[in-house]
PDB file of C-alpha atoms in Angstrom:
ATOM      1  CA  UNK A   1       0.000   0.000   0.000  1.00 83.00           C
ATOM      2  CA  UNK A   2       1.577   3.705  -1.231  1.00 87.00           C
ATOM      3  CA  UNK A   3       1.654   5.992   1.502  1.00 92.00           C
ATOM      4  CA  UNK A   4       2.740   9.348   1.103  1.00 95.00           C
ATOM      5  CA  UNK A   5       4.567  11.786   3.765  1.00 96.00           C
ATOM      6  CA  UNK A   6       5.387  15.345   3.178  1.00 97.00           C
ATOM      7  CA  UNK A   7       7.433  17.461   5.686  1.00 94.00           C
ATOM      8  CA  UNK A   8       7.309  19.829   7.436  1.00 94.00           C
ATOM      9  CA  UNK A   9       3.807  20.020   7.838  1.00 95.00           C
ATOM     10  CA  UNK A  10       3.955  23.861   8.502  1.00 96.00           C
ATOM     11  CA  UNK A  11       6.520  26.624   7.084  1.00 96.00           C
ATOM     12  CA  UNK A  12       6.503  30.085   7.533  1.00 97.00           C
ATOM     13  CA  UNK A  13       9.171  32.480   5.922  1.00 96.00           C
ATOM     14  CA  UNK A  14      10.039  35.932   5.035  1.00 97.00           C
ATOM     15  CA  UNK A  15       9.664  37.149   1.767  1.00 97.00           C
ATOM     16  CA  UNK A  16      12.422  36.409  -0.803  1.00 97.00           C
ATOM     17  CA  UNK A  17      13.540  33.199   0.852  1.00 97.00           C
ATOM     18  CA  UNK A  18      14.379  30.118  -0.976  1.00 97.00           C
ATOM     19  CA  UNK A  19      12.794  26.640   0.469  1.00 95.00           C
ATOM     20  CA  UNK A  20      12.734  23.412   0.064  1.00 96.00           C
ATOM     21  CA  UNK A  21       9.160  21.287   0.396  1.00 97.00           C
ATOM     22  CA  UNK A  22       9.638  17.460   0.988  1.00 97.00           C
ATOM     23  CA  UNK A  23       7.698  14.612   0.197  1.00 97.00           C
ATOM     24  CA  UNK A  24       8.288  10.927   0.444  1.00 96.00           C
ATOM     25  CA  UNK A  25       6.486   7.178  -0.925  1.00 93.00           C
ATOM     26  CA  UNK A  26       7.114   4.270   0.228  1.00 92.00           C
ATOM     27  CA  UNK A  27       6.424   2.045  -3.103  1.00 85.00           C
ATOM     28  CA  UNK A  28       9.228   3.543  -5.860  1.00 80.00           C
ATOM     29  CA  UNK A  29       6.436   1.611  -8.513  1.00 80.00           C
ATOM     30  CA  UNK A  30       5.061   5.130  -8.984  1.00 80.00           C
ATOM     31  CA  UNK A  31       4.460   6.388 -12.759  1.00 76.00           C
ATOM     32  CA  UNK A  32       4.085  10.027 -11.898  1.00 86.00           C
ATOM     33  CA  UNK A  33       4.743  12.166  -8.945  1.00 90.00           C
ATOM     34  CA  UNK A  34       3.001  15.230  -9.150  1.00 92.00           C
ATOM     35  CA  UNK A  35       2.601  18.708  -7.179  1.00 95.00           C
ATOM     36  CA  UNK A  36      -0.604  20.454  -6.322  1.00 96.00           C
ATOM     37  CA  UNK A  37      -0.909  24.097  -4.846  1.00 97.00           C
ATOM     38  CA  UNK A  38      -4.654  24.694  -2.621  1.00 96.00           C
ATOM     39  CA  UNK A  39      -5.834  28.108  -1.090  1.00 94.00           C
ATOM     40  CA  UNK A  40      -7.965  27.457   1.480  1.00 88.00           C
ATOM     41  CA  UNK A  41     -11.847  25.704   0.914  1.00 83.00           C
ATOM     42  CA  UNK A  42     -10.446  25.625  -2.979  1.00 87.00           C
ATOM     43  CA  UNK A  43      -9.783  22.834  -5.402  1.00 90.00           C
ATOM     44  CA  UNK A  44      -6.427  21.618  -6.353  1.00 93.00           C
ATOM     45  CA  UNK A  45      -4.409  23.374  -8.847  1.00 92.00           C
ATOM     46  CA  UNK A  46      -1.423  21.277 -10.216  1.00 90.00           C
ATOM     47  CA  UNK A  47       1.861  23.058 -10.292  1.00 94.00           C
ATOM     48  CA  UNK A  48       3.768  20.146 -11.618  1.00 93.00           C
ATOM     49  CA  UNK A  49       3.940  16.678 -13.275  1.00 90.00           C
ATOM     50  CA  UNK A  50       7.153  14.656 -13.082  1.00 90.00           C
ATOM     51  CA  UNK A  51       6.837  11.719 -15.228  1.00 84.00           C
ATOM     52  CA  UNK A  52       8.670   7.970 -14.323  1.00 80.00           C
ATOM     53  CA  UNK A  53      11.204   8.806 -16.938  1.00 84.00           C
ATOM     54  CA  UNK A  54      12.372  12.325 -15.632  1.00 86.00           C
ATOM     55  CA  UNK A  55      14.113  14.016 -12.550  1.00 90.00           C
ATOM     56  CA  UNK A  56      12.724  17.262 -12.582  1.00 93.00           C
ATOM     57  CA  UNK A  57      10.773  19.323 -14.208  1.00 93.00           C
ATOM     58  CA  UNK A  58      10.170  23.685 -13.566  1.00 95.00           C
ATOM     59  CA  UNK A  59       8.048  26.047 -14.012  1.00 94.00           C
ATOM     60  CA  UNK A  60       8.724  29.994 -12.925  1.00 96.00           C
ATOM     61  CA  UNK A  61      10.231  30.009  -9.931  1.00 97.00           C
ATOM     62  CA  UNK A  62       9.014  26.674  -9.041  1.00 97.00           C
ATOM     63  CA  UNK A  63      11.312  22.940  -9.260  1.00 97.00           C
ATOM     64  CA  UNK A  64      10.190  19.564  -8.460  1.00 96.00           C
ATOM     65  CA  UNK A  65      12.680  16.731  -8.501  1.00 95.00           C
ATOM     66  CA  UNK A  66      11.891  13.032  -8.612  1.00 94.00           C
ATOM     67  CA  UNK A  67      14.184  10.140  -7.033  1.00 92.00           C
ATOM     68  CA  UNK A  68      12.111   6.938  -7.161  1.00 89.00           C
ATOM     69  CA  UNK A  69      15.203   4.681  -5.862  1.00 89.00           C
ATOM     70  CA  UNK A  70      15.128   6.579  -2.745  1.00 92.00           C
ATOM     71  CA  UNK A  71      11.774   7.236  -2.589  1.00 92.00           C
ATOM     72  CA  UNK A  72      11.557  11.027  -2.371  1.00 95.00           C
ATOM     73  CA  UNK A  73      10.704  14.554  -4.620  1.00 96.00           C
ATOM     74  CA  UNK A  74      10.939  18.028  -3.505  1.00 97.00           C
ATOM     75  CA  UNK A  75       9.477  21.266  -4.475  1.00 97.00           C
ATOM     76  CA  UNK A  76      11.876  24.369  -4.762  1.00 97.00           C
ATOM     77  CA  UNK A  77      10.763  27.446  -4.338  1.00 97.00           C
ATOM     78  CA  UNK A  78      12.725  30.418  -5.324  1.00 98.00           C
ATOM     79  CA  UNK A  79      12.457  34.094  -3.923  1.00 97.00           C
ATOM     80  CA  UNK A  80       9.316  33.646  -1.911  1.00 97.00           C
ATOM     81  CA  UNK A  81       6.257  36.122  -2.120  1.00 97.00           C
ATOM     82  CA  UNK A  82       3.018  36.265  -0.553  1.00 97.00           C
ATOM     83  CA  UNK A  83       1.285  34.889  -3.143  1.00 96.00           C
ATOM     84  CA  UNK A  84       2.352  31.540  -2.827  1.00 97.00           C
ATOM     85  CA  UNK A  85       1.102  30.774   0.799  1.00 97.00           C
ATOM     86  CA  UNK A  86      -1.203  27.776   0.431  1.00 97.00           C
ATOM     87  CA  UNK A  87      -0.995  24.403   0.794  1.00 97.00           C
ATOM     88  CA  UNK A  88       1.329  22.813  -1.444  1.00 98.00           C
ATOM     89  CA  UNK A  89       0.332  18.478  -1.573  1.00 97.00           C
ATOM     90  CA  UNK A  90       2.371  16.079  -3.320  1.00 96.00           C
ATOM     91  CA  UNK A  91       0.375  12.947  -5.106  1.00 94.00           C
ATOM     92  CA  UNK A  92       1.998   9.535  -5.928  1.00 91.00           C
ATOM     93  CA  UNK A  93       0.269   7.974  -9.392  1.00 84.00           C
ATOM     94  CA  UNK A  94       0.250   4.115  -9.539  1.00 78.00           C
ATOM     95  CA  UNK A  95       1.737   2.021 -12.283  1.00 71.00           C
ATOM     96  CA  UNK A  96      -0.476   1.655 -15.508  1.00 60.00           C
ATOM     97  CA  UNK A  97      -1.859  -2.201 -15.750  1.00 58.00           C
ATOM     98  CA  UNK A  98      -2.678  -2.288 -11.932  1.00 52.00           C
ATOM     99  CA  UNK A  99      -5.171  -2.620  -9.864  1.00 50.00           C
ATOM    100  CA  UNK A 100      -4.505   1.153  -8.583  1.00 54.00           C
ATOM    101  CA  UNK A 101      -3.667   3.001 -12.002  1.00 62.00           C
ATOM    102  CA  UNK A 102      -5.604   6.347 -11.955  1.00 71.00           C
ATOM    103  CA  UNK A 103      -5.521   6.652  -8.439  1.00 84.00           C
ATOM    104  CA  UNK A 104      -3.988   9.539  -6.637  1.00 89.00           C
ATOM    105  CA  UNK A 105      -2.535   9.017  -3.322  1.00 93.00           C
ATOM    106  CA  UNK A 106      -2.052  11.945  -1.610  1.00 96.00           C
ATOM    107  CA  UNK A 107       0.225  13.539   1.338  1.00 97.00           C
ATOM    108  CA  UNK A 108      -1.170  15.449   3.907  1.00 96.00           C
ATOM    109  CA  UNK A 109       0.106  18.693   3.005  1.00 97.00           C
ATOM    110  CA  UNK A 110       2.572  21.637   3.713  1.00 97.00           C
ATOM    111  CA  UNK A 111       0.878  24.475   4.855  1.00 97.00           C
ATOM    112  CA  UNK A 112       3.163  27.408   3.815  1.00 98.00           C
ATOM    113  CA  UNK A 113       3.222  31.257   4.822  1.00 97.00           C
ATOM    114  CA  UNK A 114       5.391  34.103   3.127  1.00 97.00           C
ATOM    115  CA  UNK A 115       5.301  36.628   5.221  1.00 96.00           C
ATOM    116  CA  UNK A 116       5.798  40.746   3.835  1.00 94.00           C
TER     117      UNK A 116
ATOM    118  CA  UNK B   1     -13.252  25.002 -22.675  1.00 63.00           C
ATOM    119  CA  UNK B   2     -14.986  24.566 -19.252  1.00 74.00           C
ATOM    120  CA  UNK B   3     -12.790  22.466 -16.724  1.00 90.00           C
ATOM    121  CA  UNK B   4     -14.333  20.000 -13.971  1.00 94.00           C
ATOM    122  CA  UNK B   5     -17.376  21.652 -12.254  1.00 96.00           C
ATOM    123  CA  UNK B   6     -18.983  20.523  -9.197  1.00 97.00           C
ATOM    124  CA  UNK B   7     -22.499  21.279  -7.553  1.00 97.00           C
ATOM    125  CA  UNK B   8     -23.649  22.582  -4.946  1.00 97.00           C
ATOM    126  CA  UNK B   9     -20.547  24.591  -3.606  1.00 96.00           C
ATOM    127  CA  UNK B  10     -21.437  24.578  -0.001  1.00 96.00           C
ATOM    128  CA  UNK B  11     -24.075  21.935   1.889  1.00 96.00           C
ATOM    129  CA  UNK B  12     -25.588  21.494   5.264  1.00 98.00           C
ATOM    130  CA  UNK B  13     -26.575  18.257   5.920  1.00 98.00           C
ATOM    131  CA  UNK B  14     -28.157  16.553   9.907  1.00 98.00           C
ATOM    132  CA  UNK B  15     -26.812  13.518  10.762  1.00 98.00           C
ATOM    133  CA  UNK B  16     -28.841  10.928   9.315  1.00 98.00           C
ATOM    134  CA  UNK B  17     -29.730  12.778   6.470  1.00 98.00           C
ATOM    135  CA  UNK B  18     -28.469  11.378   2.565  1.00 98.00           C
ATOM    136  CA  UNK B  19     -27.046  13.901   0.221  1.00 98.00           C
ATOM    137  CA  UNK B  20     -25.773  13.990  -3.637  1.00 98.00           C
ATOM    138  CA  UNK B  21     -22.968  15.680  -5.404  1.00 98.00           C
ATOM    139  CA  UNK B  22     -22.674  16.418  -8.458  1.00 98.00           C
ATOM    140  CA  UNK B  23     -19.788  16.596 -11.142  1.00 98.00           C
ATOM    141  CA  UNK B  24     -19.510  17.264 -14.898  1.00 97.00           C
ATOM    142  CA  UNK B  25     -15.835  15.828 -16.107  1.00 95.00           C
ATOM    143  CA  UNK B  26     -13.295  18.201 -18.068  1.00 92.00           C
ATOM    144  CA  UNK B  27     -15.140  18.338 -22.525  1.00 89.00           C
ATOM    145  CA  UNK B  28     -13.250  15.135 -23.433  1.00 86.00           C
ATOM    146  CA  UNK B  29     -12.734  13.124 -20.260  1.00 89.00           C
ATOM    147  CA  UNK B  30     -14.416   9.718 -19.931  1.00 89.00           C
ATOM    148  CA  UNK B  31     -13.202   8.614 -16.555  1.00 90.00           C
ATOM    149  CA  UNK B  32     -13.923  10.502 -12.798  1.00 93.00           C
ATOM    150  CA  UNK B  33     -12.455   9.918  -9.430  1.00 94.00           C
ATOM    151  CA  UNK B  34     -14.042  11.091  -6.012  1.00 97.00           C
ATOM    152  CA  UNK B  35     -11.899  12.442  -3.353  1.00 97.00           C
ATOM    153  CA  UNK B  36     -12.458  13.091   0.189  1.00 98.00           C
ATOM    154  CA  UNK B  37     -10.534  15.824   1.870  1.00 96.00           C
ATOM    155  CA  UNK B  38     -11.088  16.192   6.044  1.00 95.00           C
ATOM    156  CA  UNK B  39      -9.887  19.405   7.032  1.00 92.00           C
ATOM    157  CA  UNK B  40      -6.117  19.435   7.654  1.00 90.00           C
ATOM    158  CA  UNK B  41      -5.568  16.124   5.526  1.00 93.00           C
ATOM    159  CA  UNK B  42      -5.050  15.191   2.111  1.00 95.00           C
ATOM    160  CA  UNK B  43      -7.376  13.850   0.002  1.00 96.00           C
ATOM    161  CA  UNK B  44      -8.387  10.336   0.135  1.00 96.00           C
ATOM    162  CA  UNK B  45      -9.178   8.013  -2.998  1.00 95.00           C
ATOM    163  CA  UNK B  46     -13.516   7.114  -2.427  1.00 97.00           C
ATOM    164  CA  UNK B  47     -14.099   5.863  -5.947  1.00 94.00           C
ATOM    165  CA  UNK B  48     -13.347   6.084  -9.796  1.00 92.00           C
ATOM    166  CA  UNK B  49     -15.757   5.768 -12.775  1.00 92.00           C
ATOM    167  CA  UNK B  50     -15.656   5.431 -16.410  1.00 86.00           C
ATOM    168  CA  UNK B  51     -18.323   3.485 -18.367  1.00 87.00           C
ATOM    169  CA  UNK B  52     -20.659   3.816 -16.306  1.00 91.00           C
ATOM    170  CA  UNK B  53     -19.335   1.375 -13.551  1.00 91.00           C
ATOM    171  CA  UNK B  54     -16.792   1.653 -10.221  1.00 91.00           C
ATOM    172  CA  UNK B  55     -13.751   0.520 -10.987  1.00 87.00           C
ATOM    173  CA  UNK B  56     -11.681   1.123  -8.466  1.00 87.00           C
ATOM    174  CA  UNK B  57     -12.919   1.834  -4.544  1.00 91.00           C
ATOM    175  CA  UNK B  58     -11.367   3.103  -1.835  1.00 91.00           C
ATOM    176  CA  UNK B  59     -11.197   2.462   2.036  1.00 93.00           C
ATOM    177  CA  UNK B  60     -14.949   3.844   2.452  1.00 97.00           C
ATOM    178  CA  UNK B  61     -18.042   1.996   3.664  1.00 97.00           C
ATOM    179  CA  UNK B  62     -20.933   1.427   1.269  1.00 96.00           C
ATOM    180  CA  UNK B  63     -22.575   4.097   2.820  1.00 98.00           C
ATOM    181  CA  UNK B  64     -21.004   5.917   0.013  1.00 98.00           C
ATOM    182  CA  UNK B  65     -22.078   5.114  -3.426  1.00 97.00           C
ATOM    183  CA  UNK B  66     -21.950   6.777  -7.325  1.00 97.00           C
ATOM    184  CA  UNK B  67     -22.714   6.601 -10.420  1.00 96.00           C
ATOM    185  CA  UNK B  68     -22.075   8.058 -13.846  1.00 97.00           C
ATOM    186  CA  UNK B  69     -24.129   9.047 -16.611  1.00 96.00           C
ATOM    187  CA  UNK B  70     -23.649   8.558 -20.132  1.00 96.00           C
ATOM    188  CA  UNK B  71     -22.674  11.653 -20.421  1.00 94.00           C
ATOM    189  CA  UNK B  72     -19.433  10.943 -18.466  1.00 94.00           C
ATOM    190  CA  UNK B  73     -21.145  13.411 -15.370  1.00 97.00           C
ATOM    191  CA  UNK B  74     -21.108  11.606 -12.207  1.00 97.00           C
ATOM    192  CA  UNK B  75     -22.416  12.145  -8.739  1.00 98.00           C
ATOM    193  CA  UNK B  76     -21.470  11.337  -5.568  1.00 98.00           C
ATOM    194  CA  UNK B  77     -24.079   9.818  -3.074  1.00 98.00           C
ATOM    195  CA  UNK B  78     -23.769   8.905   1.034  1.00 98.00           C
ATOM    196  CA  UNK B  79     -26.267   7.978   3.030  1.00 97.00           C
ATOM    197  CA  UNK B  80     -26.823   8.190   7.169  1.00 98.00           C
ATOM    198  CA  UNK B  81     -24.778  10.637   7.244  1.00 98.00           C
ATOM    199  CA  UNK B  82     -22.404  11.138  10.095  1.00 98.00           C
ATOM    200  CA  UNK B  83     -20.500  14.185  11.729  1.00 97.00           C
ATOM    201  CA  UNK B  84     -17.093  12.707  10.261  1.00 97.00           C
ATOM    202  CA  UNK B  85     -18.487  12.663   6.624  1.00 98.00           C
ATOM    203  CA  UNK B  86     -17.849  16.401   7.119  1.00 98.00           C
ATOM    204  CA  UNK B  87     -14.922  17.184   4.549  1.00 97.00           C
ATOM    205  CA  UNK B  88     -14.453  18.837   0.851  1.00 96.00           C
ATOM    206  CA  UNK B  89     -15.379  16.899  -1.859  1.00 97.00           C
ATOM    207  CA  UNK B  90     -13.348  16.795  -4.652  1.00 97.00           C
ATOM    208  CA  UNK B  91     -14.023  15.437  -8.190  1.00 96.00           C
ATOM    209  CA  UNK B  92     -11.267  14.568 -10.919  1.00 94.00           C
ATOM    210  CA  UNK B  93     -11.384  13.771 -14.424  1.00 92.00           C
ATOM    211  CA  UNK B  94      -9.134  12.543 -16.913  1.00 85.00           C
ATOM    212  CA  UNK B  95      -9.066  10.678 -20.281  1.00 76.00           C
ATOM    213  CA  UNK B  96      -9.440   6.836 -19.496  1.00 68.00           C
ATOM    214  CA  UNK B  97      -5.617   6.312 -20.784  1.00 68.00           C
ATOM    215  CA  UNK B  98      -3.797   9.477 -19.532  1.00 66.00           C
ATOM    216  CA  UNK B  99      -3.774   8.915 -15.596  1.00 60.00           C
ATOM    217  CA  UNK B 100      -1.275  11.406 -15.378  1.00 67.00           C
ATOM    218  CA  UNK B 101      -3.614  14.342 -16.529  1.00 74.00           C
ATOM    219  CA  UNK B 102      -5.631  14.870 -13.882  1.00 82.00           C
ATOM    220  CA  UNK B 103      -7.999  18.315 -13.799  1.00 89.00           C
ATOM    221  CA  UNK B 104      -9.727  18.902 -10.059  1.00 92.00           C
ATOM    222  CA  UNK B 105     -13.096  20.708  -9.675  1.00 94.00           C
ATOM    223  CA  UNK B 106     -13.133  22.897  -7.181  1.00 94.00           C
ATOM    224  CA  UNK B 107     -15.319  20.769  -4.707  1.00 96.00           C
ATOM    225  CA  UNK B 108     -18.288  20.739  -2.644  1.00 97.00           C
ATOM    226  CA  UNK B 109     -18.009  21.931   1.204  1.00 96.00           C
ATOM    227  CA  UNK B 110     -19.871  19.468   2.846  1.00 98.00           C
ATOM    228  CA  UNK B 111     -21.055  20.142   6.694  1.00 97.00           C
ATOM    229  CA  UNK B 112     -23.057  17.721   8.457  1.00 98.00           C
ATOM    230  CA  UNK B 113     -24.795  19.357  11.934  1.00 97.00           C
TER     231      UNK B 113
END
């Protein structure tokens, strides 16, 4: 069974900072690892998709990185603003030709703050 | 092009009580998944859909049911209702053979008193 950690749980930093948000499976069969951003009572916007085959991927000032062997993918943020507090959620996708495939399974979150 | 919509926004539901969501997939999607977000969590895998049948369930009792239209539109029902059904609702579509494209509506707030 995939479960999916992400830490910390909370961040709160100053504007312009650079961070790091962490997120760990525990079955490397994943196909796709993939980042969501949600502001609070909305749906889930997806920053990034990091296919099997890749490491990384960016967008802006955003970087995800993928390292199936060891089980982990991070989210880089670069120079900070106040428009990207949310909750940022990292989702493992299951193998195609399994039981699972289509199913998202989902971290509980990294509730982050940029502060002015 | 009109992305994954969901009805009603916001519900209040008594304990007991059965309610229905509603969701119309992404113009080209064939296949939708049903999430369950509690507040603080992530969101948890109920069901998945495409031709018309469940194809995949989740860790939820049968208290929670769906079904999906011909027209690919789905909806959401659960029955004697309890305080912990509270949670955000969230539906997902995607073509049948591209798992990795996944478009979220932006879910129903669900409160049950």
């Amino acid at each position: 069974k995939q479960e999916v950690t992400q830490i910390p749980a909370a961040l709160s930093v100053p504007e312009g900072e650079n961070l790091v948000l962490n997120c760990s499976f525990t079955d490397s069969a994943i196909y796709n690892l993939q980042w969501f951003r949600q502001d609070p009572g909305k749906g889930l916007t997806s920053l990034l998709l990091i296919q099997s085959s890749q490491r990384e991927q960016t967008s802006g000032r955003l970087n995800a990185s993928l390292d199936k062997s060891s089980g982990r993918s991070t989210l880089y943020i670069a120079a900070s603003q106040p428009g990207d507090s949310a909750t940022y959620l990292c989702a493992a996708i299951p193998n195609a030709g399994g039981t699972s495939y289509g199913k998202l399974t989902f971290g509980q979150g990294t509730i982050l703050t940029v502060h002015p | 092009d009109a992305g994954v919509t969901q009805s009603p926004t916001h519900l209040i539901k008594t304990r007991g009580q059965q309610v229905t969501l509603r969701c119309s997939p992404k113009s080209g999607h064939d296949t939708v998944s049903w999430y369950q977000q509690a507040l603080g969590q992530g969101p948890q895998f109920i069901f998945q859909y495409y031709e018309e049948e469940e194809r995949q369930r989740g860790n939820f009792p049968d208290r929670f049911s769906g079904h999906q239209f011909p027209n690919y539109s789905s909806e959401l029902n659960v029955n004697a209702l309890l305080l912990g059904d509270s949670a955000l609702y969230l539906c997902a579509s995607r073509d049948r053979d591209r798992a990795y494209e996944q478009y979220f509506g932006p879910g129903t707030r669900l409160t049950v008193t």
